[in-house]
PDB file of C-alpha atoms in Angstrom:
ATOM      1  CA  LYS A  17     121.278  88.829 105.164  1.00  0.00           C
ATOM      2  CA  ALA A  18     122.294  92.469 103.833  1.00  0.00           C
ATOM      3  CA  GLY A  19     119.430  94.825 103.519  1.00  0.00           C
ATOM      4  CA  VAL A  20     118.266  96.727 100.503  1.00  0.00           C
ATOM      5  CA  THR A  21     120.907  99.066  99.425  1.00  0.00           C
ATOM      6  CA  GLN A  22     120.465 102.408  97.287  1.00  0.00           C
ATOM      7  CA  THR A  23     123.105 104.567  95.712  1.00  0.00           C
ATOM      8  CA  PRO A  24     123.694 107.256  95.802  1.00  0.00           C
ATOM      9  CA  ARG A  25     122.213 108.405  99.061  1.00  0.00           C
ATOM     10  CA  TYR A  26     122.257 112.338  98.225  1.00  0.00           C
ATOM     11  CA  LEU A  27     122.152 113.926  94.836  1.00  0.00           C
ATOM     12  CA  ILE A  28     121.754 117.436  93.727  1.00  0.00           C
ATOM     13  CA  LYS A  29     121.034 117.991  90.111  1.00  0.00           C
ATOM     14  CA  THR A  30     120.034 121.086  88.165  1.00  0.00           C
ATOM     15  CA  ARG A  31     116.450 121.472  86.321  1.00  0.00           C
ATOM     16  CA  GLY A  32     116.421 119.844  82.799  1.00  0.00           C
ATOM     17  CA  GLN A  33     119.307 117.474  83.716  1.00  0.00           C
ATOM     18  CA  GLN A  34     118.624 113.828  84.000  1.00  0.00           C
ATOM     19  CA  VAL A  35     119.450 111.290  87.015  1.00  0.00           C
ATOM     20  CA  THR A  36     119.749 107.421  87.516  1.00  0.00           C
ATOM     21  CA  LEU A  37     119.366 105.819  90.919  1.00  0.00           C
ATOM     22  CA  SER A  38     120.203 102.377  91.871  1.00  0.00           C
ATOM     23  CA  CYS A  39     118.861  99.632  93.971  1.00  0.00           C
ATOM     24  CA  SER A  40     120.127  96.214  95.119  1.00  0.00           C
ATOM     25  CA  PRO A  41     117.372  94.092  96.829  1.00  0.00           C
ATOM     26  CA  ILE A  42     117.778  91.703  99.383  1.00  0.00           C
ATOM     27  CA  SER A  43     119.544  88.497  98.086  1.00  0.00           C
ATOM     28  CA  GLY A  44     116.771  86.216  96.872  1.00  0.00           C
ATOM     29  CA  HIS A  45     114.290  88.833  96.460  1.00  0.00           C
ATOM     30  CA  ARG A  46     113.243  89.117  92.771  1.00  0.00           C
ATOM     31  CA  SER A  47     110.639  91.920  93.040  1.00  0.00           C
ATOM     32  CA  VAL A  48     111.691  95.637  93.402  1.00  0.00           C
ATOM     33  CA  SER A  49     109.368  98.638  93.716  1.00  0.00           C
ATOM     34  CA  TRP A  50     110.062 102.254  93.546  1.00  0.00           C
ATOM     35  CA  TYR A  51     108.377 104.934  95.513  1.00  0.00           C
ATOM     36  CA  GLN A  52     108.640 108.819  95.604  1.00  0.00           C
ATOM     37  CA  GLN A  53     108.254 110.394  99.031  1.00  0.00           C
ATOM     38  CA  THR A  54     107.651 114.131  99.667  1.00  0.00           C
ATOM     39  CA  PRO A  55     106.141 116.050 102.568  1.00  0.00           C
ATOM     40  CA  GLY A  56     102.965 117.006 100.644  1.00  0.00           C
ATOM     41  CA  GLN A  57     102.224 113.833  98.863  1.00  0.00           C
ATOM     42  CA  GLY A  58     103.648 111.035 101.197  1.00  0.00           C
ATOM     43  CA  LEU A  59     104.715 107.812  99.622  1.00  0.00           C
ATOM     44  CA  GLN A  60     103.789 107.407  96.147  1.00  0.00           C
ATOM     45  CA  PHE A  61     104.095 104.334  93.933  1.00  0.00           C
ATOM     46  CA  LEU A  62     106.135 104.686  91.012  1.00  0.00           C
ATOM     47  CA  PHE A  63     106.610 101.127  89.514  1.00  0.00           C
ATOM     48  CA  GLU A  64     107.361  97.692  90.380  1.00  0.00           C
ATOM     49  CA  TYR A  65     109.617  95.146  88.443  1.00  0.00           C
ATOM     50  CA  PHE A  66     109.515  91.481  88.808  1.00  0.00           C
ATOM     51  CA  SER A  67     112.000  89.177  86.901  1.00  0.00           C
ATOM     52  CA  GLU A  68     112.852  92.058  84.618  1.00  0.00           C
ATOM     53  CA  THR A  69     109.494  92.985  83.715  1.00  0.00           C
ATOM     54  CA  GLN A  70     107.548  96.008  84.775  1.00  0.00           C
ATOM     55  CA  ARG A  71     104.414  94.684  86.594  1.00  0.00           C
ATOM     56  CA  ASN A  72     102.796  97.892  87.699  1.00  0.00           C
ATOM     57  CA  LYS A  73     103.215 101.527  87.268  1.00  0.00           C
ATOM     58  CA  GLY A  74     101.907 104.496  89.222  1.00  0.00           C
ATOM     59  CA  ASN A  75     100.575 107.916  88.043  1.00  0.00           C
ATOM     60  CA  PHE A  76     103.899 109.453  87.127  1.00  0.00           C
ATOM     61  CA  PRO A  77     104.927 111.192  83.681  1.00  0.00           C
ATOM     62  CA  GLY A  78     106.924 109.175  81.065  1.00  0.00           C
ATOM     63  CA  ARG A  79     109.885 111.108  82.411  1.00  0.00           C
ATOM     64  CA  PHE A  80     110.129 108.550  85.121  1.00  0.00           C
ATOM     65  CA  SER A  81     111.354 105.179  83.773  1.00  0.00           C
ATOM     66  CA  GLY A  82     113.145 102.125  85.276  1.00  0.00           C
ATOM     67  CA  ARG A  83     114.436  98.772  84.577  1.00  0.00           C
ATOM     68  CA  GLN A  84     115.650  95.563  86.377  1.00  0.00           C
ATOM     69  CA  PHE A  85     118.611  93.446  85.580  1.00  0.00           C
ATOM     70  CA  SER A  86     118.827  89.672  85.470  1.00  0.00           C
ATOM     71  CA  ASN A  87     120.446  89.857  89.020  1.00  0.00           C
ATOM     72  CA  SER A  88     117.468  91.666  90.361  1.00  0.00           C
ATOM     73  CA  ARG A  89     119.237  94.938  90.852  1.00  0.00           C
ATOM     74  CA  SER A  90     117.017  97.843  89.555  1.00  0.00           C
ATOM     75  CA  GLU A  91     117.791 101.319  88.388  1.00  0.00           C
ATOM     76  CA  MET A  92     115.092 104.268  87.852  1.00  0.00           C
ATOM     77  CA  ASN A  93     115.820 107.302  85.612  1.00  0.00           C
ATOM     78  CA  VAL A  94     114.077 110.601  85.816  1.00  0.00           C
ATOM     79  CA  SER A  95     114.743 112.718  82.527  1.00  0.00           C
ATOM     80  CA  THR A  96     114.439 116.649  82.115  1.00  0.00           C
ATOM     81  CA  LEU A  97     114.417 117.168  85.849  1.00  0.00           C
ATOM     82  CA  GLU A  98     111.860 119.447  87.415  1.00  0.00           C
ATOM     83  CA  LEU A  99     111.946 121.468  90.741  1.00  0.00           C
ATOM     84  CA  GLY A 100     108.915 119.255  91.932  1.00  0.00           C
ATOM     85  CA  ASP A 101     111.134 116.070  91.544  1.00  0.00           C
ATOM     86  CA  SER A 102     112.854 116.852  94.503  1.00  0.00           C
ATOM     87  CA  ALA A 103     111.980 114.099  97.022  1.00  0.00           C
ATOM     88  CA  LEU A 104     113.422 110.996  98.845  1.00  0.00           C
ATOM     89  CA  TYR A 105     113.159 108.012  96.408  1.00  0.00           C
ATOM     90  CA  LEU A 106     112.860 104.810  98.012  1.00  0.00           C
ATOM     91  CA  CYS A 107     113.401 101.260  96.827  1.00  0.00           C
ATOM     92  CA  ALA A 108     111.716  98.245  98.371  1.00  0.00           C
ATOM     93  CA  SER A 109     112.070  94.449  97.752  1.00  0.00           C
ATOM     94  CA  ARG A 110     110.131  91.549  98.494  1.00  0.00           C
ATOM     95  CA  TYR A 111     110.593  87.827  97.734  1.00  0.00           C
ATOM     96  CA  GLY A 112     107.942  87.371  95.097  1.00  0.00           C
ATOM     97  CA  THR A 113     104.464  88.562  93.900  1.00  0.00           C
ATOM     98  CA  ALA A 114     103.067  86.290  96.561  1.00  0.00           C
ATOM     99  CA  SER A 115     104.764  87.905  99.523  1.00  0.00           C
ATOM    100  CA  TYR A 116     103.427  91.001 100.586  1.00  0.00           C
ATOM    101  CA  GLU A 117     105.515  92.849 103.149  1.00  0.00           C
ATOM    102  CA  GLN A 118     108.287  95.165 101.786  1.00  0.00           C
ATOM    103  CA  TYR A 119     111.662  95.723 102.871  1.00  0.00           C
ATOM    104  CA  PHE A 120     112.725  99.250 102.063  1.00  0.00           C
ATOM    105  CA  GLY A 121     116.402 100.849 101.327  1.00  0.00           C
ATOM    106  CA  PRO A 122     117.427 104.075 103.121  1.00  0.00           C
ATOM    107  CA  GLY A 123     116.567 106.054 100.198  1.00  0.00           C
ATOM    108  CA  THR A 124     118.083 108.503  97.800  1.00  0.00           C
ATOM    109  CA  ARG A 125     117.539 112.179  98.707  1.00  0.00           C
ATOM    110  CA  LEU A 126     117.353 114.036  95.368  1.00  0.00           C
ATOM    111  CA  THR A 127     117.401 117.740  95.375  1.00  0.00           C
ATOM    112  CA  VAL A 128     116.806 119.648  92.046  1.00  0.00           C
ATOM    113  CA  THR A 129     117.739 123.179  91.854  1.00  0.00           C
TER     114      THR A 129
ATOM    115  CA  SER B  19      91.323 103.239  93.849  1.00  0.00           C
ATOM    116  CA  GLN B  20      92.098 102.887  97.712  1.00  0.00           C
ATOM    117  CA  LYS B  21      92.296 106.172  99.835  1.00  0.00           C
ATOM    118  CA  ILE B  22      93.854 105.740 103.206  1.00  0.00           C
ATOM    119  CA  GLU B  23      93.549 108.329 105.987  1.00  0.00           C
ATOM    120  CA  GLN B  24      95.595 108.726 108.805  1.00  0.00           C
ATOM    121  CA  ASN B  25      95.569 111.541 111.544  1.00  0.00           C
ATOM    122  CA  SER B  26      98.002 114.015 110.277  1.00  0.00           C
ATOM    123  CA  GLU B  27      98.260 115.714 113.795  1.00  0.00           C
ATOM    124  CA  ALA B  28     101.251 114.134 115.912  1.00  0.00           C
ATOM    125  CA  LEU B  29     100.428 112.032 118.794  1.00  0.00           C
ATOM    126  CA  ASN B  30     102.057 112.743 122.069  1.00  0.00           C
ATOM    127  CA  ILE B  31     102.038 110.363 124.876  1.00  0.00           C
ATOM    128  CA  GLN B  32     103.746 109.620 128.048  1.00  0.00           C
ATOM    129  CA  GLU B  33     106.119 106.843 128.396  1.00  0.00           C
ATOM    130  CA  GLY B  34     104.486 103.619 129.802  1.00  0.00           C
ATOM    131  CA  LYS B  35     101.167 104.518 128.346  1.00  0.00           C
ATOM    132  CA  THR B  36      99.456 102.691 125.233  1.00  0.00           C
ATOM    133  CA  ALA B  37      99.609 104.585 121.883  1.00  0.00           C
ATOM    134  CA  THR B  38      96.616 103.975 119.744  1.00  0.00           C
ATOM    135  CA  LEU B  39      96.818 105.205 115.894  1.00  0.00           C
ATOM    136  CA  THR B  40      93.940 105.063 113.470  1.00  0.00           C
ATOM    137  CA  CYS B  41      93.973 104.125 109.875  1.00  0.00           C
ATOM    138  CA  ASN B  42      90.817 104.522 107.931  1.00  0.00           C
ATOM    139  CA  TYR B  43      90.232 103.591 104.348  1.00  0.00           C
ATOM    140  CA  THR B  44      87.704 103.995 101.555  1.00  0.00           C
ATOM    141  CA  ASN B  45      86.989 102.015  98.399  1.00  0.00           C
ATOM    142  CA  TYR B  46      87.334  98.647 100.082  1.00  0.00           C
ATOM    143  CA  SER B  47      88.487  95.538  98.243  1.00  0.00           C
ATOM    144  CA  PRO B  48      89.864  92.523  99.848  1.00  0.00           C
ATOM    145  CA  ALA B  49      93.341  93.314 100.974  1.00  0.00           C
ATOM    146  CA  TYR B  50      96.044  92.885 103.245  1.00  0.00           C
ATOM    147  CA  LEU B  51      96.935  95.860 105.785  1.00  0.00           C
ATOM    148  CA  GLN B  52     100.152  96.618 106.753  1.00  0.00           C
ATOM    149  CA  TRP B  53     101.937  98.779 109.265  1.00  0.00           C
ATOM    150  CA  TYR B  54     105.239 100.403 108.755  1.00  0.00           C
ATOM    151  CA  ARG B  55     107.608 102.626 111.055  1.00  0.00           C
ATOM    152  CA  GLN B  56     109.559 105.324 109.526  1.00  0.00           C
ATOM    153  CA  ASP B  57     112.244 107.386 111.292  1.00  0.00           C
ATOM    154  CA  PRO B  58     113.393 110.788 109.915  1.00  0.00           C
ATOM    155  CA  GLY B  59     115.791 110.437 106.707  1.00  0.00           C
ATOM    156  CA  ARG B  60     115.170 106.594 106.543  1.00  0.00           C
ATOM    157  CA  GLY B  61     113.101 104.172 104.742  1.00  0.00           C
ATOM    158  CA  PRO B  62     109.886 102.615 106.432  1.00  0.00           C
ATOM    159  CA  VAL B  63     110.517  99.447 108.255  1.00  0.00           C
ATOM    160  CA  PHE B  64     107.829  96.794 108.082  1.00  0.00           C
ATOM    161  CA  LEU B  65     105.989  95.764 111.283  1.00  0.00           C
ATOM    162  CA  LEU B  66     102.905  93.853 110.865  1.00  0.00           C
ATOM    163  CA  LEU B  67     100.627  92.612 108.254  1.00  0.00           C
ATOM    164  CA  ILE B  68      97.031  91.492 108.970  1.00  0.00           C
ATOM    165  CA  ARG B  69      94.659  89.703 106.680  1.00  0.00           C
ATOM    166  CA  GLU B  70      91.166  90.838 106.071  1.00  0.00           C
ATOM    167  CA  ASN B  71      90.046  87.647 107.904  1.00  0.00           C
ATOM    168  CA  GLU B  72      92.062  88.177 110.974  1.00  0.00           C
ATOM    169  CA  LYS B  73      90.511  90.448 113.585  1.00  0.00           C
ATOM    170  CA  GLU B  74      93.551  90.895 115.425  1.00  0.00           C
ATOM    171  CA  LYS B  75      97.473  90.609 115.199  1.00  0.00           C
ATOM    172  CA  ARG B  76     100.077  90.729 117.937  1.00  0.00           C
ATOM    173  CA  LYS B  77     103.870  90.974 117.939  1.00  0.00           C
ATOM    174  CA  GLU B  78     105.566  91.770 121.272  1.00  0.00           C
ATOM    175  CA  ARG B  79     104.328  95.070 122.392  1.00  0.00           C
ATOM    176  CA  LEU B  80     102.396  95.850 119.055  1.00  0.00           C
ATOM    177  CA  LYS B  81      98.740  95.203 118.322  1.00  0.00           C
ATOM    178  CA  VAL B  82      96.838  95.617 115.270  1.00  0.00           C
ATOM    179  CA  THR B  83      93.205  95.421 114.640  1.00  0.00           C
ATOM    180  CA  PHE B  84      91.352  95.254 111.156  1.00  0.00           C
ATOM    181  CA  ASP B  85      87.617  95.938 111.018  1.00  0.00           C
ATOM    182  CA  THR B  86      86.324  95.545 107.480  1.00  0.00           C
ATOM    183  CA  THR B  87      82.888  96.714 108.519  1.00  0.00           C
ATOM    184  CA  LEU B  88      84.154 100.011 109.801  1.00  0.00           C
ATOM    185  CA  LYS B  89      86.992 100.329 107.177  1.00  0.00           C
ATOM    186  CA  GLN B  90      89.425 100.854 109.894  1.00  0.00           C
ATOM    187  CA  SER B  91      92.617  99.595 111.447  1.00  0.00           C
ATOM    188  CA  LEU B  92      94.065 100.408 114.778  1.00  0.00           C
ATOM    189  CA  PHE B  93      97.528 100.141 115.927  1.00  0.00           C
ATOM    190  CA  HIS B  94      98.493  99.912 119.427  1.00  0.00           C
ATOM    191  CA  ILE B  95     101.884 100.114 121.078  1.00  0.00           C
ATOM    192  CA  THR B  96     101.712  99.105 124.819  1.00  0.00           C
ATOM    193  CA  ALA B  97     104.060 100.310 127.444  1.00  0.00           C
ATOM    194  CA  SER B  98     105.390 102.995 125.053  1.00  0.00           C
ATOM    195  CA  GLN B  99     109.103 104.111 125.400  1.00  0.00           C
ATOM    196  CA  PRO B 100     110.895 107.130 123.931  1.00  0.00           C
ATOM    197  CA  ALA B 101     112.598 104.794 121.445  1.00  0.00           C
ATOM    198  CA  ASP B 102     109.122 104.114 119.961  1.00  0.00           C
ATOM    199  CA  SER B 103     108.929 107.790 118.582  1.00  0.00           C
ATOM    200  CA  ALA B 104     108.692 107.640 114.849  1.00  0.00           C
ATOM    201  CA  THR B 105     106.104 107.996 112.237  1.00  0.00           C
ATOM    202  CA  TYR B 106     103.766 105.186 111.528  1.00  0.00           C
ATOM    203  CA  LEU B 107     102.393 104.331 108.229  1.00  0.00           C
ATOM    204  CA  CYS B 108      99.391 102.189 107.496  1.00  0.00           C
ATOM    205  CA  ALA B 109      99.427 100.665 103.988  1.00  0.00           C
ATOM    206  CA  LEU B 110      96.845  98.452 102.036  1.00  0.00           C
ATOM    207  CA  PHE B 111      97.767  95.856  99.427  1.00  0.00           C
ATOM    208  CA  PRO B 112      94.528  95.062  97.660  1.00  0.00           C
ATOM    209  CA  LEU B 113      94.079  91.428  96.363  1.00  0.00           C
ATOM    210  CA  THR B 114      91.679  92.293  93.628  1.00  0.00           C
ATOM    211  CA  GLY B 115      91.926  95.530  91.494  1.00  0.00           C
ATOM    212  CA  GLY B 116      94.158  98.207  92.909  1.00  0.00           C
ATOM    213  CA  GLY B 117      96.774  97.269  90.499  1.00  0.00           C
ATOM    214  CA  ASN B 118      98.352  94.913  92.889  1.00  0.00           C
ATOM    215  CA  LYS B 119     100.469  97.689  94.731  1.00  0.00           C
ATOM    216  CA  LEU B 120     101.001  99.056  98.048  1.00  0.00           C
ATOM    217  CA  THR B 121      99.041 102.324  98.860  1.00  0.00           C
ATOM    218  CA  PHE B 122     100.313 104.309 101.938  1.00  0.00           C
ATOM    219  CA  GLY B 123      98.645 106.611 104.192  1.00  0.00           C
ATOM    220  CA  THR B 124     100.430 109.878 104.956  1.00  0.00           C
ATOM    221  CA  GLY B 125     101.498 108.533 108.537  1.00  0.00           C
ATOM    222  CA  THR B 126     100.910 109.689 112.108  1.00  0.00           C
ATOM    223  CA  GLN B 127     103.862 110.942 114.140  1.00  0.00           C
ATOM    224  CA  LEU B 128     104.198 109.465 117.520  1.00  0.00           C
ATOM    225  CA  LYS B 129     106.251 111.147 120.200  1.00  0.00           C
ATOM    226  CA  VAL B 130     106.778 109.471 123.573  1.00  0.00           C
ATOM    227  CA  GLU B 131     107.770 111.761 126.248  1.00  0.00           C
ATOM    228  CA  LEU B 132     109.623 110.937 129.474  1.00  0.00           C
TER     229      LEU B 132
END
């Protein structure tokens, strides 16, 4: 089975721009979560989608949003980029809400200049 | 909310020895505790999950313990190898409250030397 894929792998944007990141979960997995990882804060939960519905949201401003499509693929969007948004953005999938181990993608490295 | 603490100092050990990593947490609620491995520039890889009614879990050279009284989990790698060098992350998935989401510690970097 193919693993979780994320595109693009690397991205450089300028302050004020917006960005969209994409995640394809493992086939059959219906839950997709997004995390932000920075050296100072570690891995922080952004949100989780299950069957196209947002189930949970972390403590991030409204500039961070996401969605999930009927094929379980997910996108996250960050608007009005700030320098502090530079991070590794990780997507993780799991089969369903009753399965607890998560399978992560390789991440998208976002640099905001 | 859950707070998870892992030793931020890197752990250096010799090949063949047992590495022991510690994960302490606060604001306990019934939870599943997980350990992940992360290599530089890559996503975390799931290693083991232990339920709160399990004291110990093993998988090949890995062993995890979960002490809900001490609010601590220990992660052991026996007969360590240089290939085990990575950052190891502890994570808690609360079963009640906590927003049904995984909370990670900041990780401990392990370096296994020849």
